XYZ file of C-alpha atoms in Angstrom:
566
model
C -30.222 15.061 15.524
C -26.863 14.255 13.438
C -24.829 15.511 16.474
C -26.831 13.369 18.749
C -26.391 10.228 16.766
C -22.646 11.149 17.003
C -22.611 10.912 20.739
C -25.001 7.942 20.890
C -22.426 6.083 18.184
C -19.388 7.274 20.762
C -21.167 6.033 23.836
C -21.300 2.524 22.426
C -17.557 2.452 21.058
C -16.386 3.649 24.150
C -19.135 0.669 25.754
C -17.488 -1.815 24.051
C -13.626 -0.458 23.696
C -12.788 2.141 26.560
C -12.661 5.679 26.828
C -8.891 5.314 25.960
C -9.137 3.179 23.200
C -12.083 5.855 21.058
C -10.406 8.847 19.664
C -13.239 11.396 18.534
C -10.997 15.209 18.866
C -9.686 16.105 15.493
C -6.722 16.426 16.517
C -6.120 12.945 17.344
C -7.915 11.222 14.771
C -5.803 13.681 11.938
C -3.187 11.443 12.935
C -4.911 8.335 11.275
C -6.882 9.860 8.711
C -3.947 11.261 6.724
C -1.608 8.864 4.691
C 1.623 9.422 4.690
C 1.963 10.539 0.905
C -0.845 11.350 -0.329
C -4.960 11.125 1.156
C -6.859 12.720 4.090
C -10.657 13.412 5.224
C -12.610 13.796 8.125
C -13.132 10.734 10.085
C -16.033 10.786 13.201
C -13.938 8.274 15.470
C -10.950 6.140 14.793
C -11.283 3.026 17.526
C -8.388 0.835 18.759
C -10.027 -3.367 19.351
C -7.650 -5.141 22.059
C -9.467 -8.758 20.599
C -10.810 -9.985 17.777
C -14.560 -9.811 19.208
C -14.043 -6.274 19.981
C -13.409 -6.168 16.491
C -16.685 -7.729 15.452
C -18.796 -6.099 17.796
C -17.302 -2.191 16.583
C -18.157 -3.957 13.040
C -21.780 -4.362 14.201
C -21.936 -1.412 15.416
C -20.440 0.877 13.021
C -23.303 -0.614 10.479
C -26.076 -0.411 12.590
C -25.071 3.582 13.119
C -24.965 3.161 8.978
C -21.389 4.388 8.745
C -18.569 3.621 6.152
C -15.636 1.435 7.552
C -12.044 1.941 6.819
C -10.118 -0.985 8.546
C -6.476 0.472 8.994
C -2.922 -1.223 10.321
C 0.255 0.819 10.090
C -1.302 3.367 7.543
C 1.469 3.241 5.280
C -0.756 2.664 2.208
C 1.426 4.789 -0.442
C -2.010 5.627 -2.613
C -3.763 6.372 0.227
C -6.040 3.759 0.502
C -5.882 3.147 4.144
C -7.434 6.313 4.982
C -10.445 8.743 4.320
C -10.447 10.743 0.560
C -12.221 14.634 1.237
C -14.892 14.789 3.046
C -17.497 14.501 -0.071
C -19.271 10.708 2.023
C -22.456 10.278 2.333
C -22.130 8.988 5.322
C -19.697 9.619 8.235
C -16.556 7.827 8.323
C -14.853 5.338 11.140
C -11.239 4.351 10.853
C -11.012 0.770 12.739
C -7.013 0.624 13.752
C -6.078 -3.191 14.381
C -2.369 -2.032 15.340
C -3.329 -3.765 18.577
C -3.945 -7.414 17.046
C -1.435 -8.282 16.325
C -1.148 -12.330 17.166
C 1.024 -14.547 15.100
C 0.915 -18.362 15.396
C 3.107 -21.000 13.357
C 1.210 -23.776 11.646
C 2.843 -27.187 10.802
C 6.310 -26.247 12.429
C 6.233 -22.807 11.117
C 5.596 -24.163 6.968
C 2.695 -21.770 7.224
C 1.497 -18.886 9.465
C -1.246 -17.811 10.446
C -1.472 -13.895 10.682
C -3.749 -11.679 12.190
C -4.789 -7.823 11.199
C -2.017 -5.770 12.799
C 0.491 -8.504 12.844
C 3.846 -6.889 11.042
C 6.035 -7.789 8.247
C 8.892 -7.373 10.511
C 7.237 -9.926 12.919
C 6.728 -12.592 10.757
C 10.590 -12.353 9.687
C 11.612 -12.499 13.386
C 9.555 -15.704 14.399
C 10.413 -17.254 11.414
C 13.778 -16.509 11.471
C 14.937 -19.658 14.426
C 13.059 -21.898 12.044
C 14.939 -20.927 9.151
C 12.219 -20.064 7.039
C 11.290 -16.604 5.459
C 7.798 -14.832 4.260
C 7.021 -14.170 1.094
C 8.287 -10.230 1.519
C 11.457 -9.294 3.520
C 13.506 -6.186 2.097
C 12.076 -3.866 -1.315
C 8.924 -2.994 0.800
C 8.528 0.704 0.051
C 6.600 0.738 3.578
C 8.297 0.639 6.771
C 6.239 -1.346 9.322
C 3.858 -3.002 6.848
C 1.225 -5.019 7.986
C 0.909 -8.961 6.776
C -2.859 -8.512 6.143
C -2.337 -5.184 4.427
C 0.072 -6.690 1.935
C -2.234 -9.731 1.196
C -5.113 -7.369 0.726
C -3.277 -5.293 -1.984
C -1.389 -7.516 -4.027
C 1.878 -6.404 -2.463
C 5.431 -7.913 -3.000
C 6.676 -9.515 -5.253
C 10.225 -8.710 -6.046
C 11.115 -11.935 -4.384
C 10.695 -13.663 -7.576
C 11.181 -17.467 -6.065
C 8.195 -16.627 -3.791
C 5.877 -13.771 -5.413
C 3.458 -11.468 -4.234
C 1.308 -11.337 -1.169
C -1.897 -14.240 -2.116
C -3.593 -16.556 -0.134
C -7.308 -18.708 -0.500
C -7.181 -19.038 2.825
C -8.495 -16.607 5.414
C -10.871 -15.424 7.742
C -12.931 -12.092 7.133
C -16.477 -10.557 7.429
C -18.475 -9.002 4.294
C -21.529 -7.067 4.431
C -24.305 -9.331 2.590
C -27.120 -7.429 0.178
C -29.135 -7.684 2.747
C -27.295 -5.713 5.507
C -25.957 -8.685 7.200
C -22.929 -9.054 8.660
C -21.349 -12.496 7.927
C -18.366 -14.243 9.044
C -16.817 -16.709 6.662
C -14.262 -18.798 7.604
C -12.052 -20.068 5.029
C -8.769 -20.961 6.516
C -9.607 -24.403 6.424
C -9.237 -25.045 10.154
C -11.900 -26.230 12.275
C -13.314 -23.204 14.541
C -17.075 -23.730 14.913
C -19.454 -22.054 13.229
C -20.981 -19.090 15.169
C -19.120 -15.526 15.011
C -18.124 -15.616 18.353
C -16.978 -19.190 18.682
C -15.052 -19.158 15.999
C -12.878 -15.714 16.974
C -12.866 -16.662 20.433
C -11.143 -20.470 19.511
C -8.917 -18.855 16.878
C -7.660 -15.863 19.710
C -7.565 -18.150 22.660
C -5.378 -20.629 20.015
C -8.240 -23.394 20.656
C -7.576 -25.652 17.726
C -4.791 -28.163 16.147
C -1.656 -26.028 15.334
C 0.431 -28.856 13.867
C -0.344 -31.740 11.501
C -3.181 -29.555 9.692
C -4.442 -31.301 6.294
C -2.927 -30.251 3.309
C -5.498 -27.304 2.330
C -6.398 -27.676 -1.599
C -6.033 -23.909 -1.290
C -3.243 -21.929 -2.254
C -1.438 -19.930 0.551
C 0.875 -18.394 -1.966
C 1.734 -17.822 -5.921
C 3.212 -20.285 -6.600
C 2.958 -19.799 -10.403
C 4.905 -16.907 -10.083
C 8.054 -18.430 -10.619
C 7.372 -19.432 -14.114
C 5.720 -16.504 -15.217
C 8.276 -14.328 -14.916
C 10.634 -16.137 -17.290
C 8.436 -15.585 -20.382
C 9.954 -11.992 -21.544
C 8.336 -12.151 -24.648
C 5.334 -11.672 -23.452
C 3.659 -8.277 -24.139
C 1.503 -8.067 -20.833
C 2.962 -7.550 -16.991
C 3.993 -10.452 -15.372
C 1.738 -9.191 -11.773
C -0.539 -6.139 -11.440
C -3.478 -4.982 -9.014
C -6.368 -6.052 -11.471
C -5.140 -9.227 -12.672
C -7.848 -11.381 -12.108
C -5.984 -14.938 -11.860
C -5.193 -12.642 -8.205
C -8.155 -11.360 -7.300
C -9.787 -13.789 -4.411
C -11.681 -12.926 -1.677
C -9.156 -11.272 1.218
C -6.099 -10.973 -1.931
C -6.584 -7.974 -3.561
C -9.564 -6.783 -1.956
C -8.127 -3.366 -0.913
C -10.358 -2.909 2.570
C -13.880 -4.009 1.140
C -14.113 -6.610 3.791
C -12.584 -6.686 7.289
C -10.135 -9.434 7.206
C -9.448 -11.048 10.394
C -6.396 -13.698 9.514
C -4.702 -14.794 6.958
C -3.057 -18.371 6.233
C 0.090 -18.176 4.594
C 2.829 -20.457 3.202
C 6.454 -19.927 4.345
C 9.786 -20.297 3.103
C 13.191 -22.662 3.214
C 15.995 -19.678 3.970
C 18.876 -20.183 2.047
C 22.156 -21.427 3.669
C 24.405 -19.238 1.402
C 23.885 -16.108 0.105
C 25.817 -12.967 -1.997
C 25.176 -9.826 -2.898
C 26.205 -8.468 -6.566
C 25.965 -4.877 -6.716
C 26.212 -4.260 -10.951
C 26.720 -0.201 -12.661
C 26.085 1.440 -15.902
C 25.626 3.952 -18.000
C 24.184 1.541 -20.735
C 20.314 0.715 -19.757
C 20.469 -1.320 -22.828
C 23.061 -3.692 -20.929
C 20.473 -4.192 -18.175
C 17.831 -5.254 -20.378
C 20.594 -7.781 -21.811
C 21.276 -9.353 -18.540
C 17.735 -9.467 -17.724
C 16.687 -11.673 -20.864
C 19.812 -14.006 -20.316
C 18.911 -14.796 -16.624
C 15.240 -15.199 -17.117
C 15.702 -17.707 -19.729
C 19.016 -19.426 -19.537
C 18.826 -20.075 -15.399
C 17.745 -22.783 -13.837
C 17.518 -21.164 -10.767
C 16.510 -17.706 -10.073
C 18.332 -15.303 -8.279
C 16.417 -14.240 -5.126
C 16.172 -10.365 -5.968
C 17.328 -8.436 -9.011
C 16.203 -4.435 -7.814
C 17.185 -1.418 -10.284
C 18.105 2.064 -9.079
C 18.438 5.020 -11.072
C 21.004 7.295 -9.688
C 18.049 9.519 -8.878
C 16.675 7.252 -5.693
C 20.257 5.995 -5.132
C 20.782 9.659 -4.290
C 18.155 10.534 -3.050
C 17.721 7.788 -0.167
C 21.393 8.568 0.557
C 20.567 12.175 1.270
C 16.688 11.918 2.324
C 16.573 8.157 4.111
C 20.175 8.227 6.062
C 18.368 8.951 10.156
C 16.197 5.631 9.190
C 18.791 3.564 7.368
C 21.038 4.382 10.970
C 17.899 3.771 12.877
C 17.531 0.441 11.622
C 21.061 -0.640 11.115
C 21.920 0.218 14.575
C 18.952 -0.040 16.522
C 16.856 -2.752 14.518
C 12.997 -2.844 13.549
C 11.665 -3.332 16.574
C 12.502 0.337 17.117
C 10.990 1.829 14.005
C 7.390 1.992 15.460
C 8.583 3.677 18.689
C 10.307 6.135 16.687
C 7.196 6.330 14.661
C 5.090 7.109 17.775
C 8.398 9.645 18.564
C 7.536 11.208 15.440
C 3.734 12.242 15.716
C 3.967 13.195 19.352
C 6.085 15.953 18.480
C 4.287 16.619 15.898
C 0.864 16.886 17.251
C 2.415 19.026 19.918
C 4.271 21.754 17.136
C 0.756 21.951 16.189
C -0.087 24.171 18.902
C 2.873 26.073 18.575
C 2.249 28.912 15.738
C 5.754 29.576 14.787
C 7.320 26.191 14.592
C 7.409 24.853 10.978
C 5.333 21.953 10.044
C 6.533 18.697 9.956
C 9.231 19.559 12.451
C 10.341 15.663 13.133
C 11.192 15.166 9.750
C 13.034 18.614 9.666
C 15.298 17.797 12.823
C 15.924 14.212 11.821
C 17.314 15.455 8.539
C 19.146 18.025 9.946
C 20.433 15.293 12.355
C 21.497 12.942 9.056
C 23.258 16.018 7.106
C 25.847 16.122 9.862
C 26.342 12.469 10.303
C 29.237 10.676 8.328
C 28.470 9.229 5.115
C 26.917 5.714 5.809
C 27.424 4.493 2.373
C 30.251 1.553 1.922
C 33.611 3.145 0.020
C 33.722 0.699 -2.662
C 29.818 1.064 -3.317
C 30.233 4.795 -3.396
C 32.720 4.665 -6.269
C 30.184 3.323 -8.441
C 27.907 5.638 -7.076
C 30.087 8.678 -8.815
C 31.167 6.398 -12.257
C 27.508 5.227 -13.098
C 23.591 6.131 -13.760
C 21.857 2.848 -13.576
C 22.758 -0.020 -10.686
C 21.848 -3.123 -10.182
C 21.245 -5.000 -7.259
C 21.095 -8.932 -7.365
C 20.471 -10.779 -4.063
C 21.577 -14.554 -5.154
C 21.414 -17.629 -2.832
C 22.682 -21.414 -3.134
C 22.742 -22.355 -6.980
C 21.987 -19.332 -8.233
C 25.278 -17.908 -6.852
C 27.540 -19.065 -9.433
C 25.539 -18.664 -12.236
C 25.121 -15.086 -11.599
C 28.510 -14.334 -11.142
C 29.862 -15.981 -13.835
C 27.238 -14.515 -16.605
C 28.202 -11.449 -14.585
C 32.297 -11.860 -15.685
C 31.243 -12.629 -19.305
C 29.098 -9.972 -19.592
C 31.375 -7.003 -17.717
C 34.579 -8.256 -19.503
C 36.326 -5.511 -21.933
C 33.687 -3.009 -21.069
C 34.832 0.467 -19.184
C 31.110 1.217 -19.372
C 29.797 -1.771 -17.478
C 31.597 -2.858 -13.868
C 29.806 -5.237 -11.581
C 31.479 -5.899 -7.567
C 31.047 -8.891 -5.272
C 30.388 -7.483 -2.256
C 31.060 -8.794 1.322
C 28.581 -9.704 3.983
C 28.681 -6.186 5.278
C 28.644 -4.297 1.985
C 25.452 -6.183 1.078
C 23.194 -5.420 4.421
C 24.316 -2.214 3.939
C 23.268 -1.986 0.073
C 20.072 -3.696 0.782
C 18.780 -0.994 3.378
C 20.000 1.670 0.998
C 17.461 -0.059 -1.440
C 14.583 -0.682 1.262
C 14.297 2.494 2.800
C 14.823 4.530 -0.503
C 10.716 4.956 -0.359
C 10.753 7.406 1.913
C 13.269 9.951 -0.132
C 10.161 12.146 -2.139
C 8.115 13.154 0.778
C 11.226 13.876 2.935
C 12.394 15.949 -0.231
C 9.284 17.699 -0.460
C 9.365 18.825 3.358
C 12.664 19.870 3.314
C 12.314 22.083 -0.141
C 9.176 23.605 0.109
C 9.509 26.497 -2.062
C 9.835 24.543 -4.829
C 7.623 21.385 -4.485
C 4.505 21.083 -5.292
C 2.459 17.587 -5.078
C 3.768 14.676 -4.474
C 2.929 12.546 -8.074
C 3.865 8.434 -7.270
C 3.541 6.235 -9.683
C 3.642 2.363 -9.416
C 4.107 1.063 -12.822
C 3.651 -3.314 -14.310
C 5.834 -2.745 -17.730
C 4.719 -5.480 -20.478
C 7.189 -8.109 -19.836
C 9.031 -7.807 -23.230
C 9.270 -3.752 -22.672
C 12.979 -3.027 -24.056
C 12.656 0.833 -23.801
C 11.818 0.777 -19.982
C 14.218 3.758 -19.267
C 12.606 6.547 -21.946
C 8.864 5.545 -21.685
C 8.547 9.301 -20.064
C 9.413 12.343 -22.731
C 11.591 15.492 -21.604
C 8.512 17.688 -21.914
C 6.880 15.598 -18.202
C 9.875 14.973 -16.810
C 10.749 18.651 -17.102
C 7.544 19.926 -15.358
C 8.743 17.793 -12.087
C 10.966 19.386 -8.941
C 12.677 15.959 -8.685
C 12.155 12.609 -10.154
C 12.837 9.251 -8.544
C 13.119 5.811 -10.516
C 13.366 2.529 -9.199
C 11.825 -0.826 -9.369
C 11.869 -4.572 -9.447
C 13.206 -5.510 -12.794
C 13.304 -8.949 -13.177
C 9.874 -8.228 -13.298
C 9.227 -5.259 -14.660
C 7.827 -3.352 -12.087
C 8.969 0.179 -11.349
C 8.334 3.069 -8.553
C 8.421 6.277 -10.437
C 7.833 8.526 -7.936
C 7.751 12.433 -8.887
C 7.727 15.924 -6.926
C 6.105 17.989 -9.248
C 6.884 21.557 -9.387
C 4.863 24.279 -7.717
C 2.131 25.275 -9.824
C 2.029 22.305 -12.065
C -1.591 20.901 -13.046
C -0.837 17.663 -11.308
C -4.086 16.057 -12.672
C -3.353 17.134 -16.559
C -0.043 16.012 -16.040
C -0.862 12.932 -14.988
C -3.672 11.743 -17.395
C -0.755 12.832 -19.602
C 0.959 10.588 -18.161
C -1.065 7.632 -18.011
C -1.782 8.167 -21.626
C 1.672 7.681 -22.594
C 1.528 3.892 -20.191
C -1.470 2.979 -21.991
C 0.275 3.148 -25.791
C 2.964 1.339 -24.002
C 0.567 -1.716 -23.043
C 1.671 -0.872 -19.380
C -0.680 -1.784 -16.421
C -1.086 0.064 -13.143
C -1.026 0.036 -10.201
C 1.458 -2.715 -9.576
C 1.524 -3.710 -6.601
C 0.161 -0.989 -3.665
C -3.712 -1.519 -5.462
C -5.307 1.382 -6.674
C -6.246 3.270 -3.547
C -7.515 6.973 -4.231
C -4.867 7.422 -6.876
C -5.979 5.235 -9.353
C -9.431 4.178 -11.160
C -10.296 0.724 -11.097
C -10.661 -1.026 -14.329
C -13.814 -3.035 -14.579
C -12.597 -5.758 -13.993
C -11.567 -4.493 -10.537
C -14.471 -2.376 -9.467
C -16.691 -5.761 -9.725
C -15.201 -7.536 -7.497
C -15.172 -4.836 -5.134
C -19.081 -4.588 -5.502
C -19.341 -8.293 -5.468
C -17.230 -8.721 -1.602
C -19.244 -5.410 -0.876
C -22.618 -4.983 -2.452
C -23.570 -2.026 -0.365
C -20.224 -0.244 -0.342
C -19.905 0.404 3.309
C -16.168 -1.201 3.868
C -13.552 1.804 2.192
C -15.884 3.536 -0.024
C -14.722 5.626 -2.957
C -11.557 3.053 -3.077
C -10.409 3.208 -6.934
C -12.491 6.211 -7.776
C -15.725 4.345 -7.508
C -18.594 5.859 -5.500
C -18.497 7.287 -2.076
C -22.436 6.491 -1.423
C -24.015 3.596 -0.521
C -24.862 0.553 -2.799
C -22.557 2.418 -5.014
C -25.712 5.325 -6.448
C-alpha cells in the first residue's frame, strides 16, 4: 500500500512538473538531501517548480499525500537545515528545490527589491550594482551561492554593520493552518488580489505598480542595528537566531513556511572606499580598537572581520581553486562549477576504486601546484602575526580609521597595520569570503586523521574581553584542526573544528556549549539552529505557532520529527 501511495504521489508531481523536473532514484535525490557539512536522510522525491503556481500546487499536493516539506535553494545551509536529518520521520520526506525561481524585480528605482525563492545573493549584487546601490550582505557569507530568501529566513548577515542582518515584515509565503489548510498570506504590501492563484500569477507575470509604491509602515531591514552595536558594555549579543525583537513571520523562520518573496530595502554604495588590513600577536590590542571605534566614531566602518592565523591558513591552502575561480572567472561561474562538481561525483560513484569526493581531491591537487595567490605585502604579515584584522572603510569613516589606526600602531613592534591598494583589498576580501570552505576541504583531503566535522557559530556578550581563550587546552586538544574567525565589531565568531578520529563529538560538544553558557554566550548566530542546535523556547514557539502541525522542515532545532509535534 505504502509503495503504491509512492507511485500515486510521483504520478501527480510528475502531472504537474515533468518527468524531468521529479527526481525519485536515490542516487539523484542524495545529491539534495545531503548538506554540504553536516546533515543527510532519505528523501521520497526532490521536485524542481519552473513558476510560482507550480510551486503552490506541489505544496498542495505534498500535504494532501501527508508528507513533510523541506523547501531548499542552493543547499548551502552550514547546520544542515536545508536538508533531511536520519531517516527516524514519521512521515516520508519531499525536498521542494526553488533553484529555478529565481526572478528579481527592482521596486522604487531599485531602493527596494523584491526577491523570489531561488533568487541569489550574487544576483541581487549584480542588478544593483548600475544603480549604485548594495544588499544588505555582499562579502563574509560563509556560503557560496546563497540564496536571498534563505538568508532572510535564518537571520543571516550581519557583518555589514551600517546595514545588519537579513530581516524584512514584508513578504509573501504559505503556512499550514491547524486545520490542514493551506493559506497564502500576502504581506508585501503590494496590491495582488486576493485568491492564491491571482495573486502568484500577477506577482510572476510582474502585473502590478513597480515604482512609486507607498511607503510600507513595515520594516524591510534592521535598521536598529546600527546603534546596537555601539553599546559594548552590554553583557548580551548584539544579534543571534532566537532573539525575538527578529523573529517575524518569513525572518527567522528556518523553512516552517514556504516563502515565496521577500521585500527588501537596498543600499547607497559608497563612492570611496579602503581596505586596512591590521596584525598582531596581542588579542588584547584588538579588543582595544574595537571599544574605541564603537564608541568614539561617528561613522562606522563598513566591515571590521577577524582571522586567526588558523583560517587565514587554512583558506590559503584549502580555498585557493575557488578564490582563482572567482577572481578570474567571476560568480556567475561558481554554480556551473558547482554542477561540474556533483556530476563527477555522482559518476565516481559507480566506479569502486576511485576515492570519494574525487572533485574536491583534483581541485586541490590542482591549487597545490598553482602559484601562491596571496598579495606579497599581505603575506609578510601573514608570517610576523597570529591575529589580523580586516576593516573595509568607506567615505567618512576612511580617515577616522586610519588615523586611530597610526595612534594606536605607533612605537609598537607587536602591532603593524597596512593601507592596502585597490588590488590588495579584493584580493584580501576573497581570502576572507571563501575561508568557509577550508574544514570540509581539510577533512577530505586528511582522512586518516579527521573525524567529524564540529562548526560552531558563536553571538559573544557584547562586552566579552576574553573572546580569544573562552575554549581551554583540554577541547582544543581533542580537535584535528581548529579554525577561528568571525565578525568582531560584533562579536560574532565561526569556530569551526575537525575533531579527531575517535573523539565523542556529542560529549565534546555539550562540553562545549557548557563552557558558552557560563560565558553568557548565545548560539547559533547567524545560520539558525538547523539540526545542530536545540531551539530555546523561545524559538521552538514560534516555529509551532507559523507551523502548528509541523509538516514544513520537521525536527528543525531538535524539536519533533512527527506531526503536530507528538
Amino acid at each position: 500500500m505504502r509503495n503504491d501511495r509512492l507511485k500515486e504521489l510521483e504520478e501527480e508531481l510528475i502531472f504537474i512538473l515533468g518527468q524531468e523536473k521529479v527526481f525519485t532514484d536515490e542516487k539523484k535525490t542524495r545529491l539534495y538531501s545531503q548538506g554540504i557539512r553536516v546533515g543527510s536522510g532519505c528523501a521520497c522525491a526532490v521536485v524542481f517548480p519552473k513558476s510560482l503556481i507550480e510551486f503552490w500546487k506541489i505544496l498542495e499536493i505534498c500535504i494532501s499525500f501527508d508528507k513533510v516539506i523541506i523547501i531548499q535553494a542552493a543547499n548551502t545551509g552550514l547546520t544542515g537545515g536545508s536538508t533531511p536529518d536520519g531517516d527516524n520521520y514519521d512521515r516520508d520526506v519531499v525536498i521542494i528545490s526553488t533553484l529555478h525561481l529565481d526572478n528579481l524585480v527592482l521596486l522604487n528605482d531599485g531602493s527596494q527589491v523584491l526577491a523570489f525563492p531561488g533568487t541569489t545573493l550574487y544576483q541581487l549584487e549584480d542588478k544593483l550594482l548600475p544603480l549604485g546601490r548594495g544588499p544588505h550582505s555582499v562579502i563574509g557569507s560563509s556560503c557560496i551561492g546563497a540564496s536571498v530568501v534563505g538568508g532572510v529566513c535564518n537571520n543571516s548577515g550581519g557583518n555589514l554593520v551600517n546595514r545588519g542582518p537579513a530581516y524584512t515584515e514584508l513578504a509573501l509565503f504559505a503556512r499550514l493552518n491547524q486545520k490542514r489548510k493551506l493559506e497564502l498570506i500576502n504581506h508585501l504590501d503590494i496590491e495582488l488580489g486576493t485568491l492564491p492563484e491571482e495573486i502568484l500569477n500577477n506577482l510572476e507575470s510582474l502585473n502590478f505598480q513597480k515604482d512609486n509604491l507607498p511607503v510600507s509602515s513595515s520594516n524591510a531591514s534592521d535598521n536598529q542595528y546600527k546603534f546596537r552595536v555601539r553599546d559594548v558594555k552590554s553583557d548580551t549579543p548584539a544579534r543571534f537566531n532566537a532573539d525575538r525583537r527578529r523573529l517575524y513571520e518569513a525572518s527567522g523562520c528556518a523553512g516552517k513556511i514556504a516563502v515565496f518573496a521577500v521585500r527588501l530595502d537596498t543600499f547607497v554604495i559608497p563612492k570611496k572606499e579602503q581596505v586596512f588590513f591590521v596584525g598582531t600577536n596581542d588579542p588584547c590590542q584588538l579588543t582595544l580598537l574595537r571599544e574605541k571605534i564603537l564608541t568614539t566614531f561617528e561613522h562606522l566602518p563598513d566591515m571590521g572581520e577577524y582571522m586567526h592565523r588558523s583560517y587565514f591558513d587554512g583558506s590559503y591552502k584549502y580555498c585557493k581553486d575557488t578564490f582563482l575561480f572567482l577572481k578570474f572567472f567571476g560568480p556567475s561561474f561558481i554554480p556551473k562549477l558547482f554542477a561540474l562538481k556533483r556530476r563527477l561525483d555522482q559518476i565516481a560513484e559507480s566506479i569502486n576504486f576511485l576515492p570519494s569526493h574525487p572533485s574536491d581531491r583534483l581541485l586541490q591537487f590542482l591549487a597545490d601546484i598553482t602559484p601562491n595567490h596571496i598579495p606579497p605585502r599581505i603575506r609578510e604579515y601573514r608570517e610576523k602575526y597570529d591575529h589580523y584584522m580586516l576593516f573595509s572603510t568607506s567615505d567618512e569613516s576612511i580617515n577616522p580609521t586610519k588615523e586611530l589606526l597610526k595612534i594606536e600602531t605607533s612605537n609598537n613592534e607587536e602591532y603593524e597595520y597596512l593601507e592596502c591598494t585597490k588590488s590588495e583589498g579584493k584580493d584580501l576580501l576573497l581570502h576572507r569570503y571563501v575561508a568557509g570552505a577550508a574544514p570540509a576541504r581539510y577533512r577530505i583531503v586528511n582522512p586518516d586523521c579527521s573525524g567529524e566535522l564540529l562548526p560552531l557559530d558563536i553571538a559573544l556578550p557584547r562586552n566579552c574581553e576574553s573572546w580569544y581563550e573562552i575554549l581551554p587546552s583540554e577541547i582544543l586538544c581533542q580537535m584535528a584542526e581548529s579554525f577561528q574567525m568571525g565578525h568582531f565589531l560584533c562579536m560574532v565568531f565561526h569556530w569551526d573544528f575537525v575533531v579527531k578520529k575517535g573523539v565523542n563529538v556529542t560529549k565534546l560538544k555539550s562540553q562545549i556549549l557548557q563552557i558558552l553558557d557560563r560565558n553568557n554566550a548565545k548560539y547559533p548566530a547567524e545560520h539558525n539552529v538547523g539540526h545542530l542546535y536545540k531551539a530555546d523556547d523561545c524559538l521552538a514557539s514560534f516555529y509551532r505557532k507559523l507551523d502548528p502541525t509541523n509538516s514544513f522542515n520537521s525536527g528543525i532545532g531538535k524539536t519533533s520529527k512527527k506531526k503536530f509535534y507528538k
